[in-house]
């Protein structure tokens, strides 16, 4: 509305455009084009997103409409907003701000109740020949109590298709929900599940039963296995690791013997081998490196350094993999029993 008014005034060459004004100074003269702008706005008439906008002489919009909303709480889906009434400037309030609630004013009213057999909520009672079919069950007891408190009577019948209600391809509903939507019944009572689709078309009472599906399984017997520390690796992996230790030990022993022969002071023919050049010492050094404990060794040759460096890298990878698999094995519960 304001943009249209400015556009119309800018086309009018007689209109005084807005000059530089300072509202903080009392000596500032008022804008001469202001009253003309207000008059143009009041005479304007446009249709926007909120409807028709048309101002009266006093500056009020004569086409104001409001929807008065109220919130109702549902235990299943939380708060729900519903329209209670409307208000417009001509007719005023249209509707009631209070929700319609059934109280003690239903005496003499006969309700049509549709139901579906579902034990133990709705069941067929022992019928007497020549009399209407009688029903019993938890939901029937609730219905009888409500009828006694509110003073109404009811006629109950079973739904023809034997379904609770689901939307069809053409937009209609079948079952109990279809009976309510088609105004053939006033109340539907059975073990009907509250779903969002159904709650969009009918009103439900507060739920009185929560029900879910579960699976029963036999309890596993906890067995203590003293070899559980070996579980992260397969038996073949442990066998390869056990075989790699003496193989690498023999290789280190041979390299040390070759190094001692080439040294300046080799051991004599009757002189026992030193600790660093014996076979037991080589095996011990290799085993100490595998368990990350180390050992006294003087590796002066390049061949020994390459061999031991490769062995250290191998042991680092094996120990890291073992630690990760052991943590996963001890923390993850394995369900070996099948569902019975």
Protein backbone atom coordinates (compact mmCIF):
# COMPACT_ATOMS: atom_id res chain seq x y z
CA UNK A 1 0.00 0.00 0.00
CA UNK A 2 2.81 2.41 0.90
CA UNK A 3 4.77 1.58 -2.25
CA UNK A 4 1.71 2.13 -4.43
CA UNK A 5 1.07 5.49 -2.74
CA UNK A 6 4.63 6.66 -3.37
CA UNK A 7 4.43 5.52 -6.98
CA UNK A 8 1.21 7.46 -7.55
CA UNK A 9 2.57 10.60 -5.87
CA UNK A 10 5.81 10.52 -7.83
CA UNK A 11 3.78 10.55 -11.03
CA UNK A 12 2.04 13.70 -9.76
CA UNK A 13 4.32 16.61 -10.61
CA UNK A 14 2.46 18.96 -8.27
CA UNK A 15 3.41 16.86 -5.24
CA UNK A 16 6.12 18.26 -3.01
CA UNK A 17 8.81 15.63 -2.71
CA UNK A 18 10.41 15.01 0.63
CA UNK A 19 13.28 17.35 1.40
CA UNK A 20 16.00 16.86 3.96
CA UNK A 21 14.32 16.85 7.38
CA UNK A 22 15.64 16.63 10.91
CA UNK A 23 13.10 15.42 13.46
CA UNK A 24 15.36 16.31 16.38
CA UNK A 25 15.10 20.08 15.80
CA UNK A 26 11.99 21.90 16.91
CA UNK A 27 12.48 24.62 14.34
CA UNK A 28 12.14 22.17 11.47
CA UNK A 29 9.13 22.88 9.32
CA UNK A 30 6.70 20.01 8.75
CA UNK A 31 6.73 18.17 5.48
CA UNK A 32 4.26 19.78 3.14
CA UNK A 33 3.66 16.59 1.18
CA UNK A 34 2.83 14.48 4.25
CA UNK A 35 -0.90 15.19 4.38
CA UNK A 36 -1.18 14.55 0.66
CA UNK A 37 0.60 11.22 1.12
CA UNK A 38 -1.79 10.15 3.92
CA UNK A 39 -4.76 11.11 1.80
CA UNK A 40 -3.44 8.99 -1.09
CA UNK A 41 -2.94 6.00 1.21
CA UNK A 42 -6.48 6.27 2.60
CA UNK A 43 -7.95 6.43 -0.89
CA UNK A 44 -5.91 3.42 -2.05
CA UNK A 45 -7.48 -0.02 -2.41
CA UNK A 46 -5.38 -3.14 -3.00
CA UNK A 47 -5.68 -6.86 -2.42
CA UNK A 48 -2.72 -8.50 -0.66
CA UNK A 49 -1.86 -11.73 1.09
CA UNK A 50 -4.08 -10.83 4.06
CA UNK A 51 -7.07 -9.92 1.88
CA UNK A 52 -8.55 -6.63 0.75
CA UNK A 53 -6.97 -3.50 2.24
CA UNK A 54 -9.24 -0.47 2.24
CA UNK A 55 -8.92 2.37 4.77
CA UNK A 56 -11.77 4.42 6.14
CA UNK A 57 -11.68 8.17 6.78
CA UNK A 58 -10.53 7.54 10.36
CA UNK A 59 -7.61 5.43 9.13
CA UNK A 60 -9.02 2.00 10.05
CA UNK A 61 -9.08 -0.94 7.65
CA UNK A 62 -12.67 -1.91 6.97
CA UNK A 63 -11.82 -5.46 5.86
CA UNK A 64 -9.95 -6.78 8.88
CA UNK A 65 -10.59 -10.44 9.71
CA UNK A 66 -9.10 -12.52 12.50
CA UNK A 67 -9.15 -16.23 13.34
CA UNK A 68 -9.21 -16.95 17.06
CA UNK A 69 -7.23 -20.12 17.76
CA UNK A 70 -7.19 -22.33 20.83
CA UNK A 71 -4.75 -25.03 21.89
CA UNK A 72 -5.87 -28.44 23.07
CA UNK A 73 -3.53 -31.04 24.52
CA UNK A 74 -3.34 -34.60 23.24
CA UNK A 75 -1.37 -37.14 25.24
CA UNK A 76 -0.33 -38.92 22.07
CA UNK A 77 0.67 -36.08 19.77
CA UNK A 78 1.11 -33.12 22.14
CA UNK A 79 -0.49 -29.74 21.60
CA UNK A 80 -2.96 -29.22 18.77
CA UNK A 81 -4.19 -25.83 17.50
CA UNK A 82 -7.84 -25.52 16.48
CA UNK A 83 -9.93 -22.59 15.25
CA UNK A 84 -12.53 -21.61 17.85
CA UNK A 85 -14.10 -18.51 16.28
CA UNK A 86 -13.63 -15.65 13.81
CA UNK A 87 -13.86 -11.86 14.14
CA UNK A 88 -14.33 -9.16 11.54
CA UNK A 89 -14.95 -5.43 11.69
CA UNK A 90 -18.55 -5.72 10.42
CA UNK A 91 -20.10 -8.69 12.26
CA UNK A 92 -17.77 -8.87 15.25
CA UNK A 93 -17.27 -12.23 17.01
CA UNK A 94 -18.58 -15.24 15.15
CA UNK A 95 -18.41 -18.41 17.27
CA UNK A 96 -17.68 -19.34 20.87
CA UNK A 97 -14.35 -19.08 22.67
CA UNK A 98 -15.13 -22.21 24.70
CA UNK A 99 -14.69 -25.70 23.40
CA UNK A 100 -17.77 -27.87 23.22
CA UNK A 101 -17.57 -30.42 26.01
CA UNK A 102 -20.08 -33.09 26.89
CA UNK A 103 -21.28 -32.55 30.43
CA UNK A 104 -24.52 -33.45 32.19
CA UNK A 105 -26.66 -32.18 29.32
CA UNK A 106 -27.12 -35.39 27.29
CA UNK A 107 -30.29 -36.72 28.92
CA UNK A 108 -32.68 -38.21 26.41
CA UNK A 109 -30.09 -38.40 23.60
CA UNK A 110 -29.62 -41.72 21.81
CA UNK A 111 -26.19 -42.24 20.28
CA UNK A 112 -25.34 -44.66 17.50
CA UNK A 113 -22.25 -46.61 18.51
CA UNK A 114 -20.27 -48.70 16.03
CA UNK A 115 -17.89 -51.35 17.32
CA UNK A 116 -15.58 -54.16 16.28
CA UNK A 117 -15.07 -57.37 18.27
CA UNK A 118 -11.68 -57.48 19.98
CA UNK A 119 -11.13 -59.41 23.20
CA UNK A 120 -11.12 -58.37 26.00
CA UNK A 121 -12.41 -54.92 24.99
CA UNK A 122 -15.54 -55.85 23.05
CA UNK A 123 -17.05 -59.34 23.12
CA UNK A 124 -20.43 -60.86 22.40
CA UNK A 125 -22.36 -61.71 25.55
CA UNK A 126 -24.89 -64.50 25.94
CA UNK A 127 -27.83 -63.40 23.84
CA UNK A 128 -31.46 -64.20 24.44
CA UNK A 129 -33.51 -65.27 21.46
CA UNK A 130 -35.62 -62.43 20.15
CA UNK A 131 -33.67 -59.69 21.88
CA UNK A 132 -30.97 -57.39 20.45
CA UNK A 133 -27.41 -58.64 20.52
CA UNK A 134 -25.61 -57.81 23.73
CA UNK A 135 -21.96 -57.03 24.20
CA UNK A 136 -19.53 -57.10 27.08
CA UNK A 137 -15.93 -56.21 27.75
CA UNK A 138 -13.76 -53.42 29.08
CA UNK A 139 -14.81 -50.84 26.47
CA UNK A 140 -18.47 -51.74 26.94
CA UNK A 141 -18.13 -51.21 30.70
CA UNK A 142 -16.64 -47.76 30.04
CA UNK A 143 -19.49 -46.96 27.63
CA UNK A 144 -22.11 -48.06 30.17
CA UNK A 145 -20.49 -45.92 32.87
CA UNK A 146 -20.46 -42.86 30.61
CA UNK A 147 -24.10 -43.42 29.67
CA UNK A 148 -25.01 -43.63 33.33
CA UNK A 149 -23.11 -40.45 34.26
CA UNK A 150 -24.15 -38.33 31.27
CA UNK A 151 -27.66 -39.74 30.99
CA UNK A 152 -27.67 -40.81 27.33
CA UNK A 153 -28.74 -44.03 25.65
CA UNK A 154 -27.03 -45.82 22.81
CA UNK A 155 -27.64 -48.28 20.02
CA UNK A 156 -24.63 -50.42 19.19
CA UNK A 157 -23.87 -52.36 16.02
CA UNK A 158 -20.86 -54.01 14.41
CA UNK A 159 -19.07 -52.50 11.44
CA UNK A 160 -19.90 -54.32 8.23
CA UNK A 161 -16.41 -54.69 6.73
CA UNK A 162 -14.78 -55.71 10.02
CA UNK A 163 -11.96 -53.15 9.76
CA UNK A 164 -10.76 -50.39 12.05
CA UNK A 165 -10.31 -47.82 9.32
CA UNK A 166 -7.74 -46.84 6.71
CA UNK A 167 -7.69 -44.25 3.89
CA UNK A 168 -8.63 -45.43 0.42
CA UNK A 169 -7.32 -44.37 -2.97
CA UNK A 170 -10.30 -42.06 -3.58
CA UNK A 171 -9.77 -40.24 -0.28
CA UNK A 172 -12.54 -41.99 1.65
CA UNK A 173 -12.16 -44.17 4.75
CA UNK A 174 -13.41 -47.65 5.53
CA UNK A 175 -14.11 -49.43 8.81
CA UNK A 176 -14.94 -47.62 12.04
CA UNK A 177 -13.42 -44.34 10.84
CA UNK A 178 -15.53 -44.43 7.69
CA UNK A 179 -18.70 -44.87 9.78
CA UNK A 180 -17.85 -41.76 11.79
CA UNK A 181 -16.91 -39.65 8.79
CA UNK A 182 -20.08 -40.70 6.96
CA UNK A 183 -22.22 -39.63 9.97
CA UNK A 184 -23.66 -43.14 10.20
CA UNK A 185 -22.39 -43.42 13.77
CA UNK A 186 -21.76 -40.93 16.55
CA UNK A 187 -19.20 -42.91 18.54
CA UNK A 188 -16.82 -45.76 17.66
CA UNK A 189 -15.64 -47.95 20.50
CA UNK A 190 -13.10 -50.76 20.21
CA UNK A 191 -9.38 -51.44 20.59
CA UNK A 192 -8.54 -48.95 17.85
CA UNK A 193 -5.00 -47.61 17.58
CA UNK A 194 -4.45 -43.85 17.62
CA UNK A 195 -2.48 -42.79 14.55
CA UNK A 196 -1.74 -39.32 13.12
CA UNK A 197 -3.80 -40.00 9.98
CA UNK A 198 -6.83 -41.07 11.98
CA UNK A 199 -6.49 -38.19 14.43
CA UNK A 200 -6.65 -35.74 11.53
CA UNK A 201 -10.19 -36.81 10.64
CA UNK A 202 -11.74 -37.88 13.98
CA UNK A 203 -11.32 -37.05 17.67
CA UNK A 204 -9.98 -39.66 20.06
CA UNK A 205 -10.36 -39.99 23.80
CA UNK A 206 -7.33 -40.20 26.02
CA UNK A 207 -5.46 -43.43 25.51
CA UNK A 208 -5.89 -46.01 28.23
CA UNK A 209 -3.57 -48.78 27.03
CA UNK A 210 0.00 -48.79 25.75
CA UNK A 211 0.87 -51.95 23.92
CA UNK A 212 3.95 -53.07 22.02
CA UNK A 213 5.42 -56.23 20.51
CA UNK A 214 8.42 -57.93 22.10
CA UNK A 215 10.61 -60.98 21.42
CA UNK A 216 11.42 -63.51 24.16
CA UNK A 217 14.75 -65.31 24.03
CA UNK A 218 16.48 -67.82 26.27
CA UNK A 219 19.04 -66.30 28.58
CA UNK A 220 22.59 -67.06 27.54
CA UNK A 221 24.79 -68.92 29.98
CA UNK A 222 27.97 -67.06 30.80
CA UNK A 223 30.91 -69.44 30.49
CA UNK A 224 34.38 -68.58 31.76
CA UNK A 225 37.04 -69.28 29.16
CA UNK A 226 40.63 -69.12 30.33
CA UNK A 227 41.81 -68.81 26.71
CA UNK A 228 39.69 -65.74 25.99
CA UNK A 229 42.87 -63.63 25.67
CA UNK A 230 43.75 -65.65 22.58
CA UNK A 231 40.36 -64.97 20.92
CA UNK A 232 41.34 -61.75 19.04
CA UNK A 233 43.59 -63.76 16.70
CA UNK A 234 42.93 -67.00 14.89
CA UNK A 235 44.94 -70.09 15.72
CA UNK A 236 46.76 -69.87 12.40
CA UNK A 237 47.90 -66.31 13.21
CA UNK A 238 49.26 -67.40 16.58
CA UNK A 239 51.09 -70.29 14.89
CA UNK A 240 52.70 -67.95 12.36
CA UNK A 241 53.80 -65.56 15.14
CA UNK A 242 55.27 -68.45 17.16
CA UNK A 243 57.16 -69.69 14.09
CA UNK A 244 58.40 -66.21 13.18
CA UNK A 245 60.24 -65.76 16.51
CA UNK A 246 62.76 -68.64 16.08
CA UNK A 247 63.14 -67.90 12.35
CA UNK A 248 64.07 -64.28 13.02
CA UNK A 249 66.23 -65.44 15.96
CA UNK A 250 68.24 -67.75 13.67
CA UNK A 251 68.68 -64.93 11.16
CA UNK A 252 69.93 -62.56 13.87
CA UNK A 253 72.24 -65.26 15.23
CA UNK A 254 73.78 -65.84 11.81
CA UNK A 255 74.24 -62.15 11.19
CA UNK A 256 75.95 -61.75 14.56
CA UNK A 257 78.25 -64.68 13.89
CA UNK A 258 79.21 -63.19 10.54
CA UNK A 259 79.83 -59.86 12.24
CA UNK A 260 82.02 -61.47 14.92
CA UNK A 261 84.08 -63.32 12.31
CA UNK A 262 84.77 -60.12 10.44
CA UNK A 263 85.70 -58.22 13.56
CA UNK A 264 89.29 -57.57 14.50
CA UNK A 265 89.26 -59.83 17.61
CA UNK A 266 87.32 -62.96 16.70
CA UNK A 267 86.87 -65.56 19.46
CA UNK A 268 89.42 -68.40 19.54
CA UNK A 269 88.65 -72.00 18.63
CA UNK A 270 88.39 -73.03 22.30
CA UNK A 271 86.86 -69.73 23.50
CA UNK A 272 83.10 -69.95 24.23
CA UNK A 273 80.83 -67.65 22.29
CA UNK A 274 79.90 -64.45 24.03
CA UNK A 275 76.42 -63.70 25.27
CA UNK A 276 75.73 -61.36 22.43
CA UNK A 277 76.63 -63.93 19.75
CA UNK A 278 74.96 -67.06 21.22
CA UNK A 279 71.77 -68.55 19.76
CA UNK A 280 69.89 -68.22 23.07
CA UNK A 281 70.79 -64.56 23.20
CA UNK A 282 69.45 -63.97 19.68
CA UNK A 283 66.17 -65.71 20.51
CA UNK A 284 65.86 -63.67 23.69
CA UNK A 285 66.46 -60.39 21.85
CA UNK A 286 63.81 -61.23 19.23
CA UNK A 287 61.27 -62.29 21.89
CA UNK A 288 61.97 -59.17 23.98
CA UNK A 289 61.34 -56.98 20.94
CA UNK A 290 58.05 -58.79 20.26
CA UNK A 291 56.69 -58.16 23.78
CA UNK A 292 58.10 -54.62 23.62
CA UNK A 293 60.55 -55.12 26.48
CA UNK A 294 63.77 -54.64 24.56
CA UNK A 295 67.14 -56.25 25.29
CA UNK A 296 70.85 -55.56 25.31
CA UNK A 297 72.18 -55.73 21.81
CA UNK A 298 74.93 -54.03 19.86
CA UNK A 299 73.86 -53.79 16.26
CA UNK A 300 76.74 -52.21 14.50
CA UNK A 301 76.20 -53.75 11.07
CA UNK A 302 73.71 -52.42 8.57
CA UNK A 303 72.22 -55.88 7.96
CA UNK A 304 71.36 -56.32 11.66
CA UNK A 305 69.79 -52.87 11.83
CA UNK A 306 67.62 -53.57 8.79
CA UNK A 307 66.54 -56.96 10.14
CA UNK A 308 65.72 -55.69 13.64
CA UNK A 309 64.02 -52.54 12.29
CA UNK A 310 61.71 -54.66 10.13
CA UNK A 311 60.98 -56.94 13.09
CA UNK A 312 60.16 -53.97 15.33
CA UNK A 313 57.74 -52.60 12.72
CA UNK A 314 56.09 -56.02 12.45
CA UNK A 315 55.70 -56.32 16.23
CA UNK A 316 54.23 -52.80 16.43
CA UNK A 317 51.52 -53.67 13.89
CA UNK A 318 50.72 -57.02 15.54
CA UNK A 319 50.48 -55.53 19.04
CA UNK A 320 48.27 -52.65 17.85
CA UNK A 321 45.91 -55.05 16.04
CA UNK A 322 45.77 -57.36 19.05
CA UNK A 323 44.92 -54.49 21.43
CA UNK A 324 42.13 -53.17 19.19
CA UNK A 325 40.57 -56.62 18.63
CA UNK A 326 40.81 -57.49 22.32
CA UNK A 327 38.97 -54.29 23.32
CA UNK A 328 36.22 -55.00 20.79
CA UNK A 329 35.96 -58.64 21.90
CA UNK A 330 35.60 -57.74 25.59
CA UNK A 331 33.07 -54.92 25.12
CA UNK A 332 30.75 -56.21 22.39
CA UNK A 333 28.14 -58.74 23.50
CA UNK A 334 27.84 -61.58 21.07
CA UNK A 335 24.38 -63.13 20.73
CA UNK A 336 25.00 -66.65 19.52
CA UNK A 337 21.58 -68.08 20.39
CA UNK A 338 18.99 -68.07 17.65
CA UNK A 339 15.47 -66.75 18.20
CA UNK A 340 13.16 -69.56 19.30
